[in-house]
Coordinates of C-alpha atoms in Angstrom, one line a residue:
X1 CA 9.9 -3.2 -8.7
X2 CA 13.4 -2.5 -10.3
X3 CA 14.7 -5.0 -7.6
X4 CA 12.5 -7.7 -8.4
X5 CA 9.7 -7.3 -5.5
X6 CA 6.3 -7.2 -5.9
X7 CA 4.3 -4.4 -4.4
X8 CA 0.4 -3.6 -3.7
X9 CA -0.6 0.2 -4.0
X10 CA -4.0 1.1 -2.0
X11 CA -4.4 4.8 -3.0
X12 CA -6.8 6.8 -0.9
X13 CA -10.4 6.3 -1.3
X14 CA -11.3 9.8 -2.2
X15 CA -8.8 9.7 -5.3
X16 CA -7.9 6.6 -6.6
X17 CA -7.8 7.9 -10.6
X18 CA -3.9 8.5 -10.8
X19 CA -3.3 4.4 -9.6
X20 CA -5.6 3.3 -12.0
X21 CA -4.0 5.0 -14.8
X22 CA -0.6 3.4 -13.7
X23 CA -1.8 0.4 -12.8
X24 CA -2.9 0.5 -16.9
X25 CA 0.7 1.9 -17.9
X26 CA 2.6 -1.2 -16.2
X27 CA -0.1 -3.2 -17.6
X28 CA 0.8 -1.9 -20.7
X29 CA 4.4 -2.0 -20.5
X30 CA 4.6 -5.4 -19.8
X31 CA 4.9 -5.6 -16.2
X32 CA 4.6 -9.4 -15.2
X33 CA 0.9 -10.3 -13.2
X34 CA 1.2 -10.1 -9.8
X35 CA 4.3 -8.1 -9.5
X36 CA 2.3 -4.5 -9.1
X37 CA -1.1 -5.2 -8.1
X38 CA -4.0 -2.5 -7.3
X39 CA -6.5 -2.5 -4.3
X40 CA -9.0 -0.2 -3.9
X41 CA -10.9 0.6 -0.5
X42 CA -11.1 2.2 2.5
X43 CA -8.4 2.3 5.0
X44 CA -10.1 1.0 7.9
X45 CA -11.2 -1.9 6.2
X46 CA -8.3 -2.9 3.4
X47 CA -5.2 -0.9 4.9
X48 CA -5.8 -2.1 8.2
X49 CA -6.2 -6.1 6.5
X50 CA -2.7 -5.0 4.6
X51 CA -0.8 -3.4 7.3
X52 CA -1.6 -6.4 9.5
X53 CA -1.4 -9.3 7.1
X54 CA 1.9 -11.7 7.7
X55 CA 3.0 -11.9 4.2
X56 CA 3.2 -8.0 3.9
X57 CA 6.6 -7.3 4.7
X58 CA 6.3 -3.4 4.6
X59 CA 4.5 -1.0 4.4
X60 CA 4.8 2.7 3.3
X61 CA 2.2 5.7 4.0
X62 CA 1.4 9.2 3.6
X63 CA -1.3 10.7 4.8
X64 CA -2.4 11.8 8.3
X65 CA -1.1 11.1 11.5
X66 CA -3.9 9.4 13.3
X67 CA -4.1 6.9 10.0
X68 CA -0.2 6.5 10.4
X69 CA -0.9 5.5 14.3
X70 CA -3.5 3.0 13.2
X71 CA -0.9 1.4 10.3
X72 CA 2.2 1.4 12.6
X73 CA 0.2 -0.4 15.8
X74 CA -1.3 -3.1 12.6
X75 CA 2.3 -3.4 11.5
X76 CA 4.2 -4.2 15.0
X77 CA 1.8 -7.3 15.6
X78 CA 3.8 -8.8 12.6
X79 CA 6.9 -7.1 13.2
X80 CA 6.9 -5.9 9.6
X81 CA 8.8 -2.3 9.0
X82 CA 6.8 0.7 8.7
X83 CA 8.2 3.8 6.5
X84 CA 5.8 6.8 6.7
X85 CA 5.5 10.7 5.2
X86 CA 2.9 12.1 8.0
X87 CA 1.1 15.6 8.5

C-alpha cells in the first residue's frame, strides 16, 4: 500500500473478524476506495477465482500446504508470482 498498489485480503473462512476490523481502520484512516479491498469466502471458490484471475499480479498465502499447492498450480496458468508461509 505504502508503494501505491492496491491489494485484496481474503482471510480464512473460519476467522475473518481481524480483516474486518482493519478493513474499518483503513476505512477510517482515509485509505482511498479500491486501494485495500476485502473479500470474504471460501478458498475453493474465491481464492481459487483470485489466484487464477489475470489481473492479479500476486499473490501471497499462509496456511496449509495442500491449499498452497492448489494456489501455486491457479497462479502458473497466469504466470503471476506466488509468495507463500506453508505448514
Amino acid at each position: 500500500l505504502a508503494a501505491g498498489d492496491t491489494m485484496i485480503l481474503k482471510p480464512s473462512e473460519e476467522s475473518p473478524g481481524c480483516a474486518v476490523i482493519l478493513a474499518e481502520i483503513l476505512d477510517a484512516a482515509g485509505v482511498p476506495a479500491g486501494v485495500f479491498n476485502l473479500v470474504n469466502g471460501d478458498g475453493v471458490g474465491v481464492g481459487s477465482a483470485l489466484s487464477a484471475h489475470p489481473d492479479v499480479d500476486m499473490v501471497s498465502f499462509t496456511g496449509s500446504t495442500r491449499a498452497g499447492i492448489a494456489i501455486a498450480q491457479a497462479a502458473a496458468a497466469t504466470v503471476k508470482r506466488v509468495h507463500q508461509e506453508l505448514g
